Each structure stands twice: as C-alpha cells, then as structure tokens.
mmCIF file of C-alpha atoms in Angstrom:
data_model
loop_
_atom_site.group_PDB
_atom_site.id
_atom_site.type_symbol
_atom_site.label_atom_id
_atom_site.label_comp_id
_atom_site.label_asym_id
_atom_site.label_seq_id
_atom_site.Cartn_x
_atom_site.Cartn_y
_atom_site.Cartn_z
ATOM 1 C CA UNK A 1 0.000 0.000 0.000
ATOM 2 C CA UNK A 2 1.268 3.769 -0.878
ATOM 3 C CA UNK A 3 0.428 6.544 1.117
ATOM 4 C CA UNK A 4 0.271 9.539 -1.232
ATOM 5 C CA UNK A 5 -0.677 13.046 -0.336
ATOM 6 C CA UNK A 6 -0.443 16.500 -1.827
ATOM 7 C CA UNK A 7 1.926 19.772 -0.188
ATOM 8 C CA UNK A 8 2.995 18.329 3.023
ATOM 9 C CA UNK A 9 6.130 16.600 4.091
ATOM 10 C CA UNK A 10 6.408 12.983 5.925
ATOM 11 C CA UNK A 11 6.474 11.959 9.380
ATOM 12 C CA UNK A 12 7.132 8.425 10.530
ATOM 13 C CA UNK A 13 4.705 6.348 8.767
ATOM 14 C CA UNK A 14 3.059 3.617 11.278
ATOM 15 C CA UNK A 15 0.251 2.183 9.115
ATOM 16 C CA UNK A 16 -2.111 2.253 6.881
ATOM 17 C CA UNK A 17 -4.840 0.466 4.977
ATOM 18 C CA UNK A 18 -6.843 0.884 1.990
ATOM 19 C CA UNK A 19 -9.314 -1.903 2.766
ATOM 20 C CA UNK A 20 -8.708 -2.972 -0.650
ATOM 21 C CA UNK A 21 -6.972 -5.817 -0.127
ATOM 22 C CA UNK A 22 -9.672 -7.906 0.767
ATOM 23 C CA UNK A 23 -13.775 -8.062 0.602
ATOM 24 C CA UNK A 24 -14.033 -10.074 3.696
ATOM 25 C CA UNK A 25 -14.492 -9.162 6.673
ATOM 26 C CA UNK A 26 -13.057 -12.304 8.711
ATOM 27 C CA UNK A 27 -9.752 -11.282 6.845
ATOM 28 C CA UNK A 28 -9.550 -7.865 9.400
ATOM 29 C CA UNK A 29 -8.432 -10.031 12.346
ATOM 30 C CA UNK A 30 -5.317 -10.763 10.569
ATOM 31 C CA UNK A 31 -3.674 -7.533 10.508
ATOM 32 C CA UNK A 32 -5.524 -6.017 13.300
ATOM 33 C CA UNK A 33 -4.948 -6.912 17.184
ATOM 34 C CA UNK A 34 -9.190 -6.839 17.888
ATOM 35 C CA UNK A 35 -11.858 -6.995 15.633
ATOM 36 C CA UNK A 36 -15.739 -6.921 16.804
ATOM 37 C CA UNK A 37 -17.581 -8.000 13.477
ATOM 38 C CA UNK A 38 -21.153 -7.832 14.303
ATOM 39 C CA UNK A 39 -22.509 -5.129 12.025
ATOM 40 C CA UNK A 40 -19.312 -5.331 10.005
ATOM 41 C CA UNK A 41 -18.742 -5.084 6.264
ATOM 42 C CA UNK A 42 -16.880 -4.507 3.026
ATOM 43 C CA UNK A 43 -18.487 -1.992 0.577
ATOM 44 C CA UNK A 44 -17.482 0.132 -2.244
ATOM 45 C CA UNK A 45 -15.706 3.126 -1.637
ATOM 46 C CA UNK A 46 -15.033 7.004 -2.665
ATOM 47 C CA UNK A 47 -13.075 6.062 -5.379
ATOM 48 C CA UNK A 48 -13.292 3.579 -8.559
ATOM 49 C CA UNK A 49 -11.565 -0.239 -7.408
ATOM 50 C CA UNK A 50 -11.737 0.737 -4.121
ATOM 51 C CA UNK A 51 -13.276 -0.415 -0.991
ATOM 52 C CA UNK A 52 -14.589 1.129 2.598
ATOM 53 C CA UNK A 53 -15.096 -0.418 5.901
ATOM 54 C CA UNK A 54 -18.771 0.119 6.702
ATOM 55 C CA UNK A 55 -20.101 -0.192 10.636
ATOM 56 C CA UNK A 56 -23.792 -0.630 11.131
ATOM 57 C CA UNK A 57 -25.508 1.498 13.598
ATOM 58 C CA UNK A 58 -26.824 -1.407 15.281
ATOM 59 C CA UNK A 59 -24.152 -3.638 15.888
ATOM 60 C CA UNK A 60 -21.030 -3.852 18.055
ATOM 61 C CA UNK A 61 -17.637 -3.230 15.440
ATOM 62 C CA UNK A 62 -14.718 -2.178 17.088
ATOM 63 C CA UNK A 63 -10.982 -1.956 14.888
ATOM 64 C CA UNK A 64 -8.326 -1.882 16.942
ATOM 65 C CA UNK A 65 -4.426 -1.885 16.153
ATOM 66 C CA UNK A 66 -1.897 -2.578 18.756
ATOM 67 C CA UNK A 67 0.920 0.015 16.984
ATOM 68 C CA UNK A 68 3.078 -1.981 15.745
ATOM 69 C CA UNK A 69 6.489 0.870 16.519
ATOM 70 C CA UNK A 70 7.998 2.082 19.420
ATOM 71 C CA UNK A 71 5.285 3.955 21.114
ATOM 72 C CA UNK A 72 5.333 7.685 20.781
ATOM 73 C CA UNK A 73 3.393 10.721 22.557
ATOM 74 C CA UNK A 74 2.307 12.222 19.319
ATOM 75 C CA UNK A 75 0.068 10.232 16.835
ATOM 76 C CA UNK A 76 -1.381 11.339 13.487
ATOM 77 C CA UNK A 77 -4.569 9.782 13.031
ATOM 78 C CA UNK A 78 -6.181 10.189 8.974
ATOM 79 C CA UNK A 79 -9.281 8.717 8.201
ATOM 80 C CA UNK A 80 -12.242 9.148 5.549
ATOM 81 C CA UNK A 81 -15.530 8.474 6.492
ATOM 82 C CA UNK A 82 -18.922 8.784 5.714
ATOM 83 C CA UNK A 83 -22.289 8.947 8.293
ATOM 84 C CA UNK A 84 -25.316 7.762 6.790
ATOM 85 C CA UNK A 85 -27.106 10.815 8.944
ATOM 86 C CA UNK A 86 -25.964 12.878 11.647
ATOM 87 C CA UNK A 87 -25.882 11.434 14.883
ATOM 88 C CA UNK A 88 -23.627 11.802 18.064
ATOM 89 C CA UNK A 89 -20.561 8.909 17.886
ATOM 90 C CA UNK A 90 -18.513 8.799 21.234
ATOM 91 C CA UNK A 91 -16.207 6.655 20.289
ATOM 92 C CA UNK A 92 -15.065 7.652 16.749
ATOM 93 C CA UNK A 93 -11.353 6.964 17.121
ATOM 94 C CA UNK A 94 -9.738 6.458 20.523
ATOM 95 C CA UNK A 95 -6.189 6.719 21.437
ATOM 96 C CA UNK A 96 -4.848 4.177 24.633
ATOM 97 C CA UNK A 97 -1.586 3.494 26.510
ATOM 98 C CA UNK A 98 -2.142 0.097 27.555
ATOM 99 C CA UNK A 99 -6.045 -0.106 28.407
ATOM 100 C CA UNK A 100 -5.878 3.599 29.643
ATOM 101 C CA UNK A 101 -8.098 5.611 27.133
ATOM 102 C CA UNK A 102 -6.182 8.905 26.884
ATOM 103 C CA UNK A 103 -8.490 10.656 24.311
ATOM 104 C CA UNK A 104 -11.190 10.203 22.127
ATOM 105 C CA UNK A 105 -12.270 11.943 19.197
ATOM 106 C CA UNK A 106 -15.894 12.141 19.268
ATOM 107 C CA UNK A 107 -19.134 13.412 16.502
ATOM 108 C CA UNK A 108 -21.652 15.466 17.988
ATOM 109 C CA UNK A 109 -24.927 15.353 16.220
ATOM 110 C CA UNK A 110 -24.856 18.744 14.642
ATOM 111 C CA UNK A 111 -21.716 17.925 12.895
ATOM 112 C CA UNK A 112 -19.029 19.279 14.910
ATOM 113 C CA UNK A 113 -15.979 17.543 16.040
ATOM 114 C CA UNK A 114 -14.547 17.382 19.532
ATOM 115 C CA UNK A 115 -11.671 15.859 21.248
ATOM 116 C CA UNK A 116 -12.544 14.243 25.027
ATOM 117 C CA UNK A 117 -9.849 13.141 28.087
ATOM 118 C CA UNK A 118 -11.456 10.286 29.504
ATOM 119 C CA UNK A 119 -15.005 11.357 28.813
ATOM 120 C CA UNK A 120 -14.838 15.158 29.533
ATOM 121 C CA UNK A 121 -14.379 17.614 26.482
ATOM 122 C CA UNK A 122 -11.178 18.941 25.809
ATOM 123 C CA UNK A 123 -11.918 20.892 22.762
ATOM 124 C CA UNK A 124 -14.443 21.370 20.730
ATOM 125 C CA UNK A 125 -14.824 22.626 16.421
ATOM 126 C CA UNK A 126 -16.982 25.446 15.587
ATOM 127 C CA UNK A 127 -20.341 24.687 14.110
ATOM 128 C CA UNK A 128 -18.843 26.574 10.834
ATOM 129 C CA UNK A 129 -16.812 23.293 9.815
ATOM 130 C CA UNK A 130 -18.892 20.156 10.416
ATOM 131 C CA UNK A 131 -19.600 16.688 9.117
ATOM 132 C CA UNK A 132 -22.755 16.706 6.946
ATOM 133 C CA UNK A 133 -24.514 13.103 6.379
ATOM 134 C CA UNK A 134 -23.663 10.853 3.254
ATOM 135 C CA UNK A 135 -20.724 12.699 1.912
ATOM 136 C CA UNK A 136 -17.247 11.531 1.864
ATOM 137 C CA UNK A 137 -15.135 13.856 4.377
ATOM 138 C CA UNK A 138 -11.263 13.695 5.643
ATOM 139 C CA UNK A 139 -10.415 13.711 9.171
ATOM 140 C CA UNK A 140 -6.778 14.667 10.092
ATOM 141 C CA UNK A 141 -6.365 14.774 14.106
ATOM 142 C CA UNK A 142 -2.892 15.619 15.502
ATOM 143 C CA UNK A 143 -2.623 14.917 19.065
ATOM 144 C CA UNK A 144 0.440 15.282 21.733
ATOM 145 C CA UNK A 145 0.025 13.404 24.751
ATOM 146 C CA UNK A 146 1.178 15.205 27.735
ATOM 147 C CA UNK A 147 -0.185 16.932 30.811
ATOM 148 C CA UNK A 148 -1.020 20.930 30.846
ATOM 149 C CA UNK A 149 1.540 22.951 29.367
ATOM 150 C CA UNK A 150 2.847 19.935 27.278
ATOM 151 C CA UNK A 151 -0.628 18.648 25.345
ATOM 152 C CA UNK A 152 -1.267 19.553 22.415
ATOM 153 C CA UNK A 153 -4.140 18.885 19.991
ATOM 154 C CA UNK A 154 -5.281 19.867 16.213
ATOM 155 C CA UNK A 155 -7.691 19.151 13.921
ATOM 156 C CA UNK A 156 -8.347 19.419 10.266
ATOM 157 C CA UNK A 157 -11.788 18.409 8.141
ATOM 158 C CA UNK A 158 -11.846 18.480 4.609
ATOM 159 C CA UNK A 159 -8.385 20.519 4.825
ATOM 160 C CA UNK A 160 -10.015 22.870 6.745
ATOM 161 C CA UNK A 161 -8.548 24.096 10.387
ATOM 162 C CA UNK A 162 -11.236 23.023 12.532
ATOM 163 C CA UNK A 163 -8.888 22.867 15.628
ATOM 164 C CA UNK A 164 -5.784 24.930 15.725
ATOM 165 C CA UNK A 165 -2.698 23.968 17.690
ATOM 166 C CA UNK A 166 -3.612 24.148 21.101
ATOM 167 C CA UNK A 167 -1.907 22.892 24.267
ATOM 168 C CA UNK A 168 -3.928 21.001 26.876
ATOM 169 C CA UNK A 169 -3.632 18.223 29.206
ATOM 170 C CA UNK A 170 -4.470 15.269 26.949
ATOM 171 C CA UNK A 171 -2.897 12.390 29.304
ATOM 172 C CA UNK A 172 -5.616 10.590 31.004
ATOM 173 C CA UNK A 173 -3.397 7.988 32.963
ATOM 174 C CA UNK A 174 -0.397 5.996 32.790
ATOM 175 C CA UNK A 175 2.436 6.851 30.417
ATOM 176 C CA UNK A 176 2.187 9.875 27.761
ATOM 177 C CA UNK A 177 2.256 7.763 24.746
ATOM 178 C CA UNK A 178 -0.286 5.824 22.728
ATOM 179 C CA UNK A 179 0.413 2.035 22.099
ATOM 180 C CA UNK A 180 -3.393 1.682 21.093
ATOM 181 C CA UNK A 181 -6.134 3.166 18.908
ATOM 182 C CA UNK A 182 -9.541 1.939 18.074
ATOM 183 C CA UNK A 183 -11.811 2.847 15.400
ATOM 184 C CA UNK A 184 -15.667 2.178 16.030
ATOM 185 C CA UNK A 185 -19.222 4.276 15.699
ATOM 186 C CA UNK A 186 -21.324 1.164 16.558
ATOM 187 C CA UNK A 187 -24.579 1.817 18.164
ATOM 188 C CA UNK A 188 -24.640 5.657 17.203
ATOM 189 C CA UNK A 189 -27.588 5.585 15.632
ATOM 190 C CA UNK A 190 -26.180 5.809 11.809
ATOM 191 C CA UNK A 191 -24.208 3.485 9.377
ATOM 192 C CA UNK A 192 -20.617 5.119 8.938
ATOM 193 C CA UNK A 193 -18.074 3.564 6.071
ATOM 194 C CA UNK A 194 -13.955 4.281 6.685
ATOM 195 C CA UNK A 195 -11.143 4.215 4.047
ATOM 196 C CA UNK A 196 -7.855 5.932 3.567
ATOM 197 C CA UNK A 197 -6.822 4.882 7.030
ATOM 198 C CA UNK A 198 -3.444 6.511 7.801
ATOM 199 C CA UNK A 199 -1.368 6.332 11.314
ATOM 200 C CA UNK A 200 1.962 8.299 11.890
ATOM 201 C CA UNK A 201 4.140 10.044 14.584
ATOM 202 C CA UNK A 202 6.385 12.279 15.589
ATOM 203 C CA UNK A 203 8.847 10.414 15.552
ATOM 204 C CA UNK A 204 10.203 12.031 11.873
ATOM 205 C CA UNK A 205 12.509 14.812 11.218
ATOM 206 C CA UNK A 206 10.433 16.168 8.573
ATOM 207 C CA UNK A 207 8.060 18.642 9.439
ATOM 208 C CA UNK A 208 6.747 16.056 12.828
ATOM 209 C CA UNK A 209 3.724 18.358 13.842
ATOM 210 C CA UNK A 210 2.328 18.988 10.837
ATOM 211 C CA UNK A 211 -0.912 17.645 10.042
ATOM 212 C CA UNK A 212 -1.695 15.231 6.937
ATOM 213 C CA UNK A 213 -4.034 16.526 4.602
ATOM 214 C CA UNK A 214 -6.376 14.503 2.670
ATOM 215 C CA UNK A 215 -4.408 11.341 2.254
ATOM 216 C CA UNK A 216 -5.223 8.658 -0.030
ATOM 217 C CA UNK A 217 -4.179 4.835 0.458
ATOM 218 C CA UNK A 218 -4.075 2.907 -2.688
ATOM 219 C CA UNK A 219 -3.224 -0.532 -3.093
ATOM 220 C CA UNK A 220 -1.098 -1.941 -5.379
ATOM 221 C CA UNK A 221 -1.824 -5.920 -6.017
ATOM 222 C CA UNK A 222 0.393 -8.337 -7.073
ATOM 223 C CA UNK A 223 0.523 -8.785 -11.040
ATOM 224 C CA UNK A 224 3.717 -10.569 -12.341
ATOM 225 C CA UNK A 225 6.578 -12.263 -10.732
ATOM 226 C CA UNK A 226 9.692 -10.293 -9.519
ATOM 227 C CA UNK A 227 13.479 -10.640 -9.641
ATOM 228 C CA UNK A 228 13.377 -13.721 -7.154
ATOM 229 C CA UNK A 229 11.303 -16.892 -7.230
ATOM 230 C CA UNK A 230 12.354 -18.920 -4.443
ATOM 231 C CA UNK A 231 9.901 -20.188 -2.698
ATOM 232 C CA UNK A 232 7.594 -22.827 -3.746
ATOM 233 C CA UNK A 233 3.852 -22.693 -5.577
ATOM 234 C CA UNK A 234 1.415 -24.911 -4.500
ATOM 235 C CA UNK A 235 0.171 -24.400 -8.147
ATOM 236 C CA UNK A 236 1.162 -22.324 -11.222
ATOM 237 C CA UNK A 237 3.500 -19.649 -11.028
ATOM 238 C CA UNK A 238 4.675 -17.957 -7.551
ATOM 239 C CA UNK A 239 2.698 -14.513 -8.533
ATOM 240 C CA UNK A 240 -0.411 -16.618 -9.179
ATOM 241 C CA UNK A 241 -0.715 -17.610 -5.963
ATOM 242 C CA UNK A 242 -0.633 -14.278 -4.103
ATOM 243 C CA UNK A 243 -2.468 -12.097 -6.078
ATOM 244 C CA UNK A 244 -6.404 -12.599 -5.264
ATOM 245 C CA UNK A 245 -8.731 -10.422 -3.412
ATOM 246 C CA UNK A 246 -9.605 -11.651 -0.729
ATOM 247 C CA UNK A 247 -6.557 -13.286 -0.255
ATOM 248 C CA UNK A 248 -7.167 -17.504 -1.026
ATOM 249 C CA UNK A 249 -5.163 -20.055 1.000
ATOM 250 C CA UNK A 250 -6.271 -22.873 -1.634
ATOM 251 C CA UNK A 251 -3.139 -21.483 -2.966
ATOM 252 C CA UNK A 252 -0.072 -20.712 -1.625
ATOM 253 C CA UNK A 253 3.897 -20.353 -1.783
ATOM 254 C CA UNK A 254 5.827 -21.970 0.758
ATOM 255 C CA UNK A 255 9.246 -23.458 1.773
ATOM 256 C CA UNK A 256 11.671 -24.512 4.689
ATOM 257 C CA UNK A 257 14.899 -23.240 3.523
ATOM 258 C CA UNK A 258 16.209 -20.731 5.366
ATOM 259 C CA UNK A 259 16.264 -17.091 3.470
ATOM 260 C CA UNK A 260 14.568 -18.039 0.814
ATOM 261 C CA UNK A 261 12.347 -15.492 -0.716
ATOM 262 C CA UNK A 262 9.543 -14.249 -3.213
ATOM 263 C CA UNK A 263 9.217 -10.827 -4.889
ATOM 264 C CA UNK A 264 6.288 -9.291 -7.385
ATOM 265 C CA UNK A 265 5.584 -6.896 -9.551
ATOM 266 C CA UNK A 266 2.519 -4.822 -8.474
ATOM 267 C CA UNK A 267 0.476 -2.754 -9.942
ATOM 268 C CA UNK A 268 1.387 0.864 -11.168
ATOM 269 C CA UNK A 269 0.220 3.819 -8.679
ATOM 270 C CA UNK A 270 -2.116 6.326 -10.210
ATOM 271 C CA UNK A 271 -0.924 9.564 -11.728
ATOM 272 C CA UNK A 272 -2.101 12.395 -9.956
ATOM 273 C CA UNK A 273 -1.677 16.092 -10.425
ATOM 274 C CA UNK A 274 1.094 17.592 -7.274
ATOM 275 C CA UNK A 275 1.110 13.941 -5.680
ATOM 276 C CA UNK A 276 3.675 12.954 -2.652
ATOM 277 C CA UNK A 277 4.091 9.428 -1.566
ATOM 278 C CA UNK A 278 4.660 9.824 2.082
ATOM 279 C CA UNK A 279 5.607 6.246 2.949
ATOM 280 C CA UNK A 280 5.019 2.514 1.156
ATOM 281 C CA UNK A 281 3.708 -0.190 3.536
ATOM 282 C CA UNK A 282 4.983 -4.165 2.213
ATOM 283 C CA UNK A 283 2.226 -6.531 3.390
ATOM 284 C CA UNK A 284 2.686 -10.358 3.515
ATOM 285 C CA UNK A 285 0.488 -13.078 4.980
ATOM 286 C CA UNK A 286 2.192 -15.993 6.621
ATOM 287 C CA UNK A 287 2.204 -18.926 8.712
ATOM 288 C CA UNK A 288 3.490 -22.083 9.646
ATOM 289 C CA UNK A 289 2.397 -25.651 9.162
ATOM 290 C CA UNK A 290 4.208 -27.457 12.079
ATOM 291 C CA UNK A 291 5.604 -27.196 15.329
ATOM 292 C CA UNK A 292 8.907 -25.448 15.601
ATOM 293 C CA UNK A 293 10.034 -22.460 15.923
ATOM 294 C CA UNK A 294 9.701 -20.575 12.719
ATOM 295 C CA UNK A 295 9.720 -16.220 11.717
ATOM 296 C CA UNK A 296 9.130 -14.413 8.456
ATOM 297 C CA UNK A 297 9.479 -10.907 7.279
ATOM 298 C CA UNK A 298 7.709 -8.518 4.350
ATOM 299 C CA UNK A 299 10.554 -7.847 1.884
ATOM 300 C CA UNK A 300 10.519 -4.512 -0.153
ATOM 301 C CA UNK A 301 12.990 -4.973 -3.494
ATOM 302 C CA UNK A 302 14.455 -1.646 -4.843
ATOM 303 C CA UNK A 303 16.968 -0.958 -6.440
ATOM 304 C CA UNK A 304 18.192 -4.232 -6.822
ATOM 305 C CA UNK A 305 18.167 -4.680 -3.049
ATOM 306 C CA UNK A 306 15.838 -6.714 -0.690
ATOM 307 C CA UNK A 307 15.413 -5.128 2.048
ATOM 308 C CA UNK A 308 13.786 -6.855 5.171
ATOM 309 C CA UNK A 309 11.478 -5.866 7.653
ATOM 310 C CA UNK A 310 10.658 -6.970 11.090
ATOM 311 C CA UNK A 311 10.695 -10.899 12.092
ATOM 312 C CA UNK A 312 7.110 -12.008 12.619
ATOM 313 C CA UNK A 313 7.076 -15.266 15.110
ATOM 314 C CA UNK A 314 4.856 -17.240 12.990
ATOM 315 C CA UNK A 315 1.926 -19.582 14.168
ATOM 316 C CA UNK A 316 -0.062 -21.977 12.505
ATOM 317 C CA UNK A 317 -3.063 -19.306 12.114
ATOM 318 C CA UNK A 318 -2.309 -16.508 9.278
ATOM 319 C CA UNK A 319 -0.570 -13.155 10.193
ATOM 320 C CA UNK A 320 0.156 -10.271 8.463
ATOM 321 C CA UNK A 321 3.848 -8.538 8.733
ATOM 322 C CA UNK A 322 4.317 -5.502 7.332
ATOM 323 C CA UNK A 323 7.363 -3.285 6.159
ATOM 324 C CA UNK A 324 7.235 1.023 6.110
ATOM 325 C CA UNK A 325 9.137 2.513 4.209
ATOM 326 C CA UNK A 326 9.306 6.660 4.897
ATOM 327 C CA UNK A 327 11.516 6.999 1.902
ATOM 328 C CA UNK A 328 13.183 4.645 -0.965
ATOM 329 C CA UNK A 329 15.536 2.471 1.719
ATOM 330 C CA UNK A 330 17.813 2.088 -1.857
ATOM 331 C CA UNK A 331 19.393 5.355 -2.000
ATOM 332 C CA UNK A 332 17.349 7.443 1.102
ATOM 333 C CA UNK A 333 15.877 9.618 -1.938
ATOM 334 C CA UNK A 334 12.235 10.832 -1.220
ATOM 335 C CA UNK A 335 9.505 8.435 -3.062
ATOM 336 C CA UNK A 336 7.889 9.029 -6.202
ATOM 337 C CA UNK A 337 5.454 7.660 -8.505
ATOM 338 C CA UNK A 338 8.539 5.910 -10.600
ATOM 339 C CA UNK A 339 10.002 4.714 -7.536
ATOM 340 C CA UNK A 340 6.870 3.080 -6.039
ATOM 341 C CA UNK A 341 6.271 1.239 -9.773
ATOM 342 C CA UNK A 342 10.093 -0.259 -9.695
ATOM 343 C CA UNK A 343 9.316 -1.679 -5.967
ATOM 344 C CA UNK A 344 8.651 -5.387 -5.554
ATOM 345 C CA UNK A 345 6.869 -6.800 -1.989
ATOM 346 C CA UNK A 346 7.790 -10.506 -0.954
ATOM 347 C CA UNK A 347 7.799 -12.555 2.006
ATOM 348 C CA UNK A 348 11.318 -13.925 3.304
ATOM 349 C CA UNK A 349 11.781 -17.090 5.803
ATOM 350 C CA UNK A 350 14.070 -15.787 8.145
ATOM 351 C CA UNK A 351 14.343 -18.051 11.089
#
C-alpha cells in the first residue's frame, strides 16, 4: 500500500490500509490486534476499485491496532468516512496506553468535532466546519500526549482548520504515549463507512507536527513475478498464488529453507496532479504448518536490493507482517510515482 498526499512533508509512517486488499471481513483479524464484526462489512468506496469499511448502527464493530512501533506521545490519526445521517458517535477513534483511554475523538450530532480526556471535552470545532450526512469527508487529528503545558491537539476536516494547535492536558493515565487506537461508531444511531486509514508520529525529522491533509491509500496488487522466485507454488506460477482479493489459501507459496524469498511486480500507482508518496507499507500473509520455531518478514525490493522488515514469530493461524518505508531504503531519496512502480513486496523465511 502507498500513502500519497499532496503539499505536506512525511512523518514516521506507522500504518495504513486501503481496505482494498480484501472483501471479507473475517480477513480484518489478521492484521488487526481486535476486531468486533457484528454489524461489520466490506463496501465500495469514494473512489473507482476501491473499498470502505462500513459499521452498522446497530451492531457492536470495534478496529483496533496494537501500533506496531515504538510507542510515541504524538500520533497522526487520517481517516475518511462517511455517516449515513448525523448522529452523536462517542467513540469515533480512541487513542490508549495500555487499556488507559487517553483521548477520544468524538461526533456530535450537529456535525461538529470534539476531542474528550477520559469522557470530559477537551476541545471542541466550531459549528462553521462540520460533518454533513452521506458525503465523503477527511479527518486529520494531531494529538500530543502530555499533561497541561505539554498537550497539544489539532484538527483538520476536509483541509479545513477546525482545531488549531492548542496545548492542553491530553494524558488521562499511565504513560504519555499511545500504544493503542480503536476505530468504532457502533450503536450511534447511523451506518458510517472508513477508508484511507493513515497512522503516523512524531517520531520524523520532517516537518513532525504537521498535520496530513487529505491522504489517499491505494493498493497496489500483485501482477507478475519479480526478480526472485524462491519459494515454492502450491500451483502455477509464484505470482499466481498471491495475487487474489480476498486473499485464497487454496493457494499458496511456501518453503523450509532458510532465506529463501519471493518478490512481485505490483500494480502501477495512479498519476495524480502535485502527488507525494509519504511512505510505502509491504504486506505479507504468513504462517506455519508445524511445530517449531519458525519467523518471516515482508521484503521490499528496490533498487536491486531486498530489504527486510521486522521478524514475525509465525503460528499456525495466518498473520500479516508488514514493512514502512518513509523513503526509498535504496538510496534514502524521497519516493515518487517511478520509484513506487520499480518496488517489488515478498515474504522472506528468516528463522
């Protein structure tokens, strides 16, 4: 997946997803750390070949990601959603250390935004920028966990300031960082639908408190083989077996040698008018079939190079491991659209 966006610089990209990868919803539980499903499901979304997350107003759906970095007191949260009709939604996104809730970004039912500390309102957006019902609009929240003199929150809607920079005490409890953030609107009285789902922190040296605006997440699926074929196909050719939506395990590659690998050509990304790719995110699904200790990583080929991302302890039940890329890890040269087309994901065995 590519994280593109226009006139801002990068911070340290944590995660994204398109929710194009798959159309099934029983697929969510392996990349995320807790998934509620009831009143869950797959639909299409803002833009042609793409899909949202939709969460029915009268079931239970939670998304939550256990970040998978070193925790950080400042998180970027992007998200696009649409409300079937305005209601109030307490628990829009919500940012933990551990299982202390720290904030939560909340929708009142007039359409204005507002960020709560452990229920009681923090902040809230004039009634001149709100959320209207059944149009697509792009949340950007910027918040610094701290207590007073060292919080700070922001907000942006559509690109538009709806919270400037302001410093308040946003940590609830525990340790000023966020390890945790959920995703819900269940039971608010409306369907809502999420895509372009974009995590970062301040972490970066580029420009780490500025706000993302209007982010897109596409995803790039497999089409061809790439420069290495080493593992084995349970059928056809390696490519073949990785490139479905929703991702199949009737067919698979596999192997036991130790750093062996498989790369692929993907898709090209979109041309857009004044488009920046602000990180690349390498997804692979794995697992073992028998006992043993066993790890794999995401691979992301360029320039000739594989480069490796984080060891994933594998288990018999699927996984995904993922590797971010902030810019091309060839030559440390900010990303662009010819960049992202010459990549190739893979999976690696690497224990």
């Amino acid at each position: 997946e590519q994280v593109r966006a226009r006139g801002v610089s990068a911070m340290t990209g944590v995660w994204s997803d398109s929710f194009g990868w798959t159309n099934a919803v029983s697929d969510l539980a392996k990349r995320y750390t807790a998934v509620t499903t009831s009143g869950m499901s797959l639909i299409a979304g803002p833009r042609a070949s793409q899909q949202a997350l939709r969460i029915l107003n009268n079931g239970t759906a939670v998304l939550e990601l256990t970040l998978p970095t070193t925790p950080n007191a400042r998180v970027i949260v992007g998200i696009r959603f649409k409300i079937a009709a305005l209601v109030a939604i307490g628990d829009f996104i919500t940012l933990y250390d551990g299982t202390t809730v720290h904030d939560t970004v909340s929708l009142l039912s007039n359409g204005t935004l507002q960020i709560e500390r452990a229920g009681t309102t923090l902040i809230a957006g004039p009634t001149t920028e709100v959320a209207t019902a059944e149009v697509w609009h792009y949340l950007c929240v910027n918040i610094l966990i701290g207590d007073a003199g060292v919080g700070e929150v922001e907000m942006r809607l559509d690109n538009n300031e709806v919270i400037a920079p302001t410093v308040l005490d946003t940590r609830n409890a525990g340790t000023a960082q966020v390890t945790r953030i959920a995703i819900s609107g269940a039971g608010g009285g409306a369907d809502i639908a999420y895509c372009d789902y974009v995590i970062m922190d301040g972490a970066g040296s580029s420009n780490n408190t500025t706000l993302t605006v209007d982010p897109r997440v596409d995803y790039l699926g497999v089409t061809g083989a790439g420069a290495t074929t080493q593992l084995d196909p349970s059928a056809g050719s390696n490519y073949q077996n990785v490139d479905e939506v929703p991702p199949s395990t009737a067919d698979y590659n596999s192997t036991d040698v130790l750093n062996e690998l498989d790369t692929y050509a993907i898709a090209d990304l979109d041309l857009l008018t004044s488009q920046q790719v602000y990180f690349t995110n390498a997804v692979a699904l794995m697992h073992k079939d028998d006992a043993g200790a066993r790890s794999g990583a995401a691979v992301l080929r360029s320039g000739g190079t594989d480069f490796v991302g984080a060891n994933l302890a594998l288990s018999t039940t699927e996984h995904y491991t993922n590797r971010l890329d902030d810019v091309d890890p060839f030559d440390s040269a900010t990303w662009t659209r010819n960049k992202v087309n010459a990549t190739e994901p893979g999976a690696k065995l690497t224990v």
